[in-house]
XYZ file of C-alpha atoms in Angstrom:
484
model
C -13.112 -3.537 -7.380
C -14.430 -6.992 -6.655
C -11.942 -9.661 -5.789
C -11.370 -12.408 -8.287
C -14.236 -14.845 -7.987
C -12.111 -17.964 -7.752
C -9.873 -16.905 -4.874
C -10.417 -16.074 -1.237
C -8.283 -14.895 1.634
C -7.365 -17.483 4.272
C -6.116 -16.141 7.594
C -5.125 -17.559 10.941
C -5.755 -15.167 13.819
C -3.328 -15.068 16.746
C -5.052 -12.504 18.928
C -3.378 -9.804 20.995
C 0.311 -10.492 21.416
C 2.339 -10.110 24.570
C 4.450 -7.012 24.655
C 7.595 -6.975 22.526
C 10.564 -4.680 22.328
C 9.799 -1.413 20.565
C 12.218 -0.390 17.833
C 11.336 3.272 18.292
C 11.507 4.043 22.022
C 13.392 0.817 22.963
C 10.785 -0.151 25.555
C 11.373 -3.871 26.149
C 7.689 -4.858 26.389
C 5.812 -1.787 25.167
C 5.097 -2.847 21.564
C 1.568 -4.289 21.527
C -0.415 -5.459 18.519
C -2.947 -7.924 17.171
C -1.764 -10.244 14.444
C -2.766 -12.905 11.945
C -1.010 -15.087 9.405
C -2.179 -14.611 5.829
C -1.939 -17.927 3.984
C -3.415 -16.127 1.000
C -5.102 -12.766 0.545
C -6.917 -10.915 -2.208
C -5.825 -7.384 -3.001
C -9.305 -6.053 -2.187
C -9.243 -7.623 1.275
C -5.802 -6.183 1.975
C -6.927 -2.766 0.730
C -9.850 -2.888 3.151
C -7.586 -4.083 5.981
C -5.028 -1.293 5.617
C -7.967 1.119 5.608
C -8.668 -0.243 9.093
C -5.111 0.198 10.365
C -3.565 -3.172 9.432
C -0.204 -3.618 7.714
C 1.768 -6.607 6.482
C 5.341 -7.691 7.047
C 5.798 -10.664 4.729
C 2.818 -12.937 5.378
C 2.264 -11.609 8.878
C -0.463 -8.958 9.057
C -0.602 -6.888 12.225
C -2.560 -4.041 13.781
C -1.091 -2.008 16.649
C -3.211 -1.798 19.787
C -3.278 1.946 19.473
C -4.491 2.972 22.928
C -2.011 0.642 24.665
C 1.160 0.402 22.587
C 4.054 2.623 23.628
C 4.402 4.288 20.200
C 1.031 4.554 18.401
C 1.380 3.996 14.661
C -1.128 5.816 12.461
C -1.731 4.723 8.878
C -0.705 7.557 6.556
C -1.548 8.118 2.919
C -0.456 10.789 0.467
C -2.930 12.232 -2.020
C -0.706 11.456 -4.987
C -2.756 13.342 -7.573
C -2.407 16.583 -5.616
C 1.177 16.008 -4.488
C 3.550 18.974 -4.690
C 7.295 18.545 -4.287
C 8.815 20.440 -1.360
C 12.163 22.217 -1.490
C 13.889 19.278 0.175
C 12.277 16.853 -2.286
C 13.437 18.954 -5.232
C 16.919 18.971 -3.762
C 17.007 15.156 -3.735
C 15.664 14.911 -7.291
C 18.143 17.497 -8.592
C 20.986 15.727 -6.799
C 20.136 12.457 -8.535
C 19.832 14.214 -11.892
C 23.181 15.929 -11.412
C 24.847 12.662 -10.439
C 23.487 10.810 -13.484
C 24.229 13.640 -15.904
C 27.617 14.818 -14.662
C 28.741 12.186 -12.167
C 29.201 14.960 -9.629
C 27.554 15.063 -6.227
C 28.647 15.834 -2.696
C 28.614 12.667 -0.641
C 27.352 14.195 2.561
C 25.082 12.582 5.117
C 21.497 12.223 3.907
C 19.279 14.889 5.395
C 16.133 12.796 5.599
C 15.204 9.350 6.795
C 14.683 6.780 4.032
C 11.089 5.927 3.253
C 10.063 3.015 5.472
C 13.322 3.079 7.369
C 14.704 -0.326 8.295
C 13.742 0.280 11.911
C 10.040 0.062 11.062
C 10.249 -3.509 9.839
C 12.530 -4.537 12.685
C 9.706 -3.544 14.993
C 7.472 -6.207 13.497
C 9.777 -9.001 12.444
C 10.428 -10.394 15.940
C 6.846 -11.317 16.747
C 5.954 -11.915 13.113
C 8.177 -14.916 12.804
C 7.543 -16.219 16.304
C 3.892 -16.419 15.293
C 4.517 -18.187 12.001
C 1.812 -20.687 11.081
C 2.525 -24.404 11.008
C -0.736 -25.433 9.359
C -0.267 -27.789 6.413
C -1.492 -26.730 2.987
C -3.817 -29.742 2.809
C -5.756 -28.363 5.781
C -6.237 -25.109 3.905
C -7.673 -26.699 0.747
C -11.488 -26.853 0.852
C -13.219 -30.084 -0.097
C -14.547 -30.510 -3.617
C -18.319 -30.566 -4.088
C -20.615 -29.940 -7.016
C -21.714 -26.342 -7.432
C -25.367 -27.333 -7.135
C -24.777 -28.608 -3.603
C -23.702 -25.183 -2.392
C -26.144 -23.209 -0.291
C -26.350 -19.662 0.999
C -23.675 -18.782 3.531
C -26.180 -17.845 6.171
C -27.747 -19.451 9.221
C -31.490 -19.366 8.443
C -33.066 -22.114 10.534
C -31.497 -21.814 13.963
C -33.416 -24.601 15.666
C -33.147 -27.286 12.989
C -30.571 -30.049 12.982
C -30.293 -29.645 9.193
C -28.514 -26.362 9.825
C -25.110 -27.993 9.405
C -25.942 -28.648 5.770
C -25.777 -24.879 5.306
C -21.981 -25.031 5.417
C -20.774 -23.663 2.153
C -18.144 -25.855 0.516
C -15.848 -24.531 -2.140
C -14.652 -26.266 -5.265
C -11.140 -27.694 -5.065
C -8.482 -25.445 -6.552
C -10.611 -22.321 -6.356
C -8.567 -21.070 -3.421
C -5.046 -20.402 -4.638
C -2.494 -20.642 -1.849
C 0.588 -18.562 -2.576
C 3.773 -20.398 -1.587
C 6.066 -17.919 0.126
C 9.537 -19.097 -0.769
C 11.307 -15.868 0.076
C 12.333 -16.188 3.720
C 14.166 -12.874 3.816
C 13.046 -10.951 6.883
C 12.027 -7.377 6.020
C 14.221 -4.977 7.923
C 17.508 -6.815 7.560
C 20.544 -4.523 7.262
C 21.070 -3.042 3.852
C 23.719 -5.626 2.989
C 20.783 -7.951 2.309
C 20.504 -6.231 -1.053
C 22.699 -8.492 -3.134
C 24.927 -6.659 -5.547
C 24.379 -8.381 -8.873
C 26.652 -7.430 -11.741
C 24.251 -8.339 -14.495
C 22.240 -6.312 -16.973
C 18.641 -5.696 -15.979
C 16.029 -7.982 -17.415
C 12.784 -6.748 -18.929
C 10.284 -6.126 -16.166
C 6.533 -6.443 -16.162
C 4.373 -3.354 -16.146
C 4.750 0.327 -16.924
C 8.254 1.655 -17.600
C 9.224 4.268 -15.018
C 11.931 5.619 -17.323
C 9.324 6.813 -19.802
C 7.010 9.781 -19.330
C 3.428 9.060 -18.263
C 0.682 8.747 -20.816
C -1.039 12.001 -21.709
C -4.622 12.575 -22.677
C -5.249 13.412 -26.318
C -7.299 16.412 -25.219
C -4.300 17.905 -23.378
C -2.018 17.301 -26.353
C -4.492 19.059 -28.674
C -4.687 22.034 -26.327
C -0.919 22.328 -26.220
C -0.642 22.189 -30.011
C -3.342 24.812 -30.327
C -1.499 27.091 -27.940
C 1.790 26.685 -29.814
C 0.122 27.537 -33.114
C -1.484 30.635 -31.652
C 1.807 31.815 -30.220
C 3.561 31.277 -33.537
C 1.007 33.226 -35.561
C 0.918 36.131 -33.082
C -2.342 37.211 -34.708
C -5.996 36.981 -33.940
C -6.677 34.890 -37.012
C -7.282 31.208 -36.359
C -8.149 28.852 -39.233
C -9.494 31.773 -41.325
C -11.763 33.225 -38.632
C -11.549 35.697 -35.808
C -10.074 34.316 -32.589
C -12.961 33.739 -30.221
C -13.004 35.249 -26.743
C -12.670 31.851 -25.075
C -9.564 31.151 -27.148
C -8.051 34.460 -26.029
C -8.714 33.536 -22.406
C -7.282 30.075 -23.055
C -4.140 31.602 -24.565
C -3.720 34.045 -21.690
C -4.226 31.438 -18.973
C -1.934 28.868 -20.523
C 0.827 31.311 -21.354
C 0.833 32.388 -17.722
C 0.640 28.853 -16.378
C 3.646 27.805 -18.412
C 5.808 30.438 -16.785
C 4.366 30.715 -13.288
C 3.102 27.226 -12.487
C 5.400 25.244 -10.156
C 7.049 22.170 -11.582
C 5.343 18.830 -11.041
C 7.143 15.719 -9.891
C 7.094 14.475 -13.493
C 9.128 17.515 -14.534
C 11.955 16.207 -12.373
C 11.549 12.446 -12.760
C 11.021 12.232 -16.513
C 13.434 14.967 -17.613
C 15.441 13.907 -20.714
C 19.128 13.227 -20.058
C 21.997 14.570 -22.159
C 23.626 12.247 -24.666
C 26.892 12.356 -22.742
C 25.354 11.473 -19.361
C 27.955 9.950 -17.034
C 25.641 7.283 -15.604
C 22.616 5.266 -16.627
C 19.789 4.658 -14.151
C 17.236 2.010 -15.119
C 14.175 0.510 -13.471
C 12.648 -2.936 -13.707
C 9.608 -4.382 -11.983
C 8.782 -8.002 -11.198
C 5.954 -9.773 -9.416
C 7.272 -11.188 -6.135
C 6.169 -13.749 -3.599
C 3.745 -12.479 -0.980
C 0.384 -13.513 0.454
C -1.342 -11.226 -2.066
C -2.910 -12.987 -5.025
C -1.911 -11.369 -8.319
C -4.982 -10.113 -10.162
C -5.763 -8.412 -13.451
C -8.875 -6.365 -14.153
C -10.132 -4.723 -17.368
C -10.124 -1.289 -15.725
C -6.985 -1.929 -13.703
C -3.325 -1.083 -14.344
C -1.554 -2.899 -17.152
C 0.876 -4.516 -14.728
C -2.026 -5.871 -12.663
C -2.500 -5.862 -8.893
C -0.248 -7.640 -6.408
C 3.218 -7.371 -4.844
C 6.171 -6.169 -6.885
C 9.912 -5.689 -6.566
C 11.038 -2.397 -8.069
C 14.714 -2.707 -8.901
C 17.012 0.295 -9.327
C 19.965 -0.384 -11.641
C 22.907 1.989 -11.939
C 25.230 1.232 -14.852
C 24.127 -2.408 -14.852
C 24.530 -2.776 -11.076
C 21.558 -3.143 -8.753
C 21.703 -0.522 -6.006
C 18.222 -0.683 -4.437
C 15.055 -2.761 -4.330
C 11.719 -1.387 -3.240
C 8.792 -3.659 -2.384
C 5.372 -2.248 -3.206
C 1.830 -3.572 -3.181
C -0.371 -2.341 -6.031
C -3.926 -2.360 -4.675
C -7.313 -1.217 -6.009
C -7.055 2.307 -4.574
C -3.369 2.804 -3.873
C 0.270 1.917 -4.184
C 1.413 0.796 -0.742
C 5.103 1.062 0.099
C 6.194 -2.037 2.008
C 9.927 -1.460 2.456
C 13.138 -0.518 0.708
C 16.627 -1.911 1.006
C 19.641 -0.493 -0.760
C 23.414 -0.581 -1.137
C 24.821 1.674 1.637
C 27.579 2.825 -0.720
C 24.903 4.928 -2.447
C 23.214 6.370 0.625
C 24.548 9.802 -0.405
C 21.857 9.786 -3.111
C 19.078 9.728 -0.465
C 17.636 6.614 -2.094
C 14.850 6.321 0.476
C 13.438 9.727 -0.377
C 14.143 9.329 -4.083
C 12.352 5.959 -4.232
C 9.322 7.423 -2.423
C 9.102 10.246 -4.958
C 9.458 7.753 -7.785
C 6.645 5.664 -6.308
C 4.401 8.724 -6.029
C 5.056 9.483 -9.697
C 4.322 5.831 -10.482
C 1.005 6.065 -8.612
C 0.024 9.053 -10.743
C 1.035 7.101 -13.830
C -1.122 4.114 -12.858
C -4.069 6.431 -12.274
C -4.162 7.172 -16.012
C -5.397 3.607 -16.601
C -6.961 2.778 -13.210
C -8.987 5.836 -12.189
C -9.686 4.564 -8.648
C -5.982 4.209 -7.907
C -4.965 7.630 -6.643
C -3.269 7.303 -3.226
C 0.231 6.454 -2.042
C 0.293 4.680 1.326
C 3.484 5.223 3.320
C 2.916 2.724 6.121
C 2.738 4.204 9.612
C 3.290 7.710 10.917
C 4.754 7.703 14.453
C 4.545 11.177 15.931
C 5.997 10.098 19.282
C 9.230 9.169 17.468
C 10.771 12.368 15.996
C 12.877 10.397 13.495
C 9.692 8.956 11.970
C 7.881 12.260 11.454
C 9.453 12.760 8.030
C 6.519 10.974 6.375
C 4.346 13.951 7.226
C 6.422 16.031 4.778
C 4.767 14.359 1.779
C 1.792 16.672 1.336
C -1.129 16.629 1.116
C -1.509 13.604 3.342
C -4.080 12.133 5.711
C -3.982 10.060 8.900
C -6.467 7.317 9.715
C -8.642 7.788 12.792
C -7.981 4.732 15.004
C -11.594 4.581 16.227
C -13.853 5.466 13.297
C -11.427 4.672 10.437
C -12.056 7.905 8.542
C -9.249 9.907 6.949
C -8.293 13.265 8.455
C -5.886 15.841 6.952
C -2.593 15.656 8.800
C -2.685 19.399 9.490
C -5.687 18.801 11.750
C -4.035 15.843 13.482
C -0.666 17.325 14.430
C -1.949 19.755 17.114
C -3.818 16.865 18.758
C -0.740 14.631 18.689
C 1.321 17.347 20.366
C -0.911 16.969 23.426
C -1.374 13.198 23.421
C 0.396 10.387 21.570
C -2.928 8.556 21.192
C -5.742 10.526 19.576
C -9.145 10.048 18.039
C -8.977 12.319 14.990
C -12.684 12.270 14.170
C -14.084 15.183 16.173
C -17.676 14.043 15.733
C -18.297 12.480 19.136
C -21.338 10.621 17.812
C -19.455 9.030 14.921
C -18.821 5.292 15.151
C -17.015 2.672 13.102
C -19.405 2.223 10.172
C -17.732 -1.060 9.217
C -18.018 -2.598 12.685
C -19.149 -6.182 13.182
C -22.919 -6.485 13.450
C -23.582 -10.192 12.947
C -20.973 -12.545 14.378
C -22.755 -15.579 12.980
C -21.971 -14.451 9.420
C -18.190 -14.618 9.898
C -16.798 -17.160 7.418
C -14.818 -20.033 8.875
C -12.671 -22.735 7.277
C -12.923 -25.856 9.454
C -11.849 -29.347 8.393
C -11.561 -28.127 4.812
C -15.166 -26.931 4.841
C -16.306 -23.327 4.525
C -19.162 -22.434 6.844
C -20.627 -19.499 8.756
C -19.491 -19.169 12.349
C -23.025 -19.932 13.542
C -22.664 -23.443 12.091
C -19.074 -23.932 13.226
C -20.045 -22.898 16.759
C -22.437 -25.858 17.008
C -19.947 -28.300 15.524
C -17.076 -27.204 17.708
C -16.081 -29.444 20.582
C -14.305 -28.129 23.635
C -14.213 -24.635 25.164
C -15.839 -21.771 23.337
C -13.686 -19.574 21.102
C -16.357 -16.923 20.644
C -14.353 -14.203 22.418
C -11.417 -14.694 20.045
C -13.640 -14.733 16.943
C -15.483 -11.642 18.197
C -12.159 -9.821 18.621
C -10.990 -10.867 15.162
C -14.242 -9.766 13.516
C -14.266 -6.410 15.302
C -10.747 -5.686 14.050
C -11.195 -6.714 10.402
C -14.768 -5.394 10.154
C -18.007 -6.945 8.933
C -17.167 -6.846 5.210
C -13.803 -8.607 5.476
C -15.092 -11.066 8.067
C -17.734 -12.220 5.586
C -15.261 -12.499 2.675
C -12.125 -13.875 4.285
C -11.879 -17.418 5.631
C -10.865 -17.682 9.286
C -9.006 -20.967 9.742
C -10.082 -23.030 12.731
C -8.381 -26.328 13.542
């Protein structure tokens, strides 16, 4: 999916940070990462960044230095379309259903960690907010020029003094800067979820309380099967039942009885009229660096960052933050009322989000993965994400996806691993032409080759080279790297 033509990502790169305290192993200086501040970002750029091991916490986007950090964090994604609920997942779903229907549930300690446990965001929030940008918005607004004065964003005549004219300038207003008014730090204790005694308001997007859309073809097949079963004869519309119809009847009658239940069978089950509780869901666009976008072949709710609110009897009990991107739903974090922790809201919300991903796929065919943040094998409490199968881990060197079953034996021997076993394989998206990196300098967009000649003072080439190698050639040519 191409990013919206009138917007572009603007980032401010901070380089490799000094070591910070690790929220997993408690090492005081062992947490190492690269980071940048996203003043604005398109959903396509963020999709490409998380496919290279980046992740956001608010407007701060960071990438662990995998071969140096104390607890390597591997990007993990679940293949939502092939997802099968485990016994423990079914237990959580049945517990919620029992509580809503009968108001009866044992309030024991949750057996599993909540999805994106608070500890994960605490790991990032310290350095994220120490590195907050102080650049004014006026510096981030490109100068206005006529479209005809724009030239190709490429350094063609290296030796000519007219080269500086090749700086591409963008029309004023074409770069939408998203004001981030929400200063809540992800990872605050669960009391940060304000308990609002108000009825839920209509949300934007698909309704999670309703079953997913079904294809007309599937509905016709089901009706045909029901009619055949009712007749109990080989006559169908006045003619002999064809062999393929007999096979169809046999296969479907078996599948109805033997096929395991899907996640939709648990999530969208109708409730009795005398249900003791009412659980509702609303969804709202929320402030984030991601620019909200709508595409003809995209989901009805559009792309961007959303708050998913969980209301129980008119009382909000949990809020999940998700990013809806071109190829996935990415779970950012969840915070909830601790009084309802007995419902395993972390696990339940993750299962709901997987079902939501499958629902979005009906309209947006490319959207078929559920990203769960980072998998940290060296921290036993964070291994629970590997229970959402089938799932893949991202190779930290070649950025290809590898089934988690192949990764776990390697991680048992070493906390840092290259998952791609092809020794000749390299990062296909690596930086090849540094001069093509796009830079925003003095409100003017230009290739780095031009900026390099304009720049006064010591060279910053090493920093730009590091930035470009981490974001890759494609993103480095789309995003604007702010230089003061």
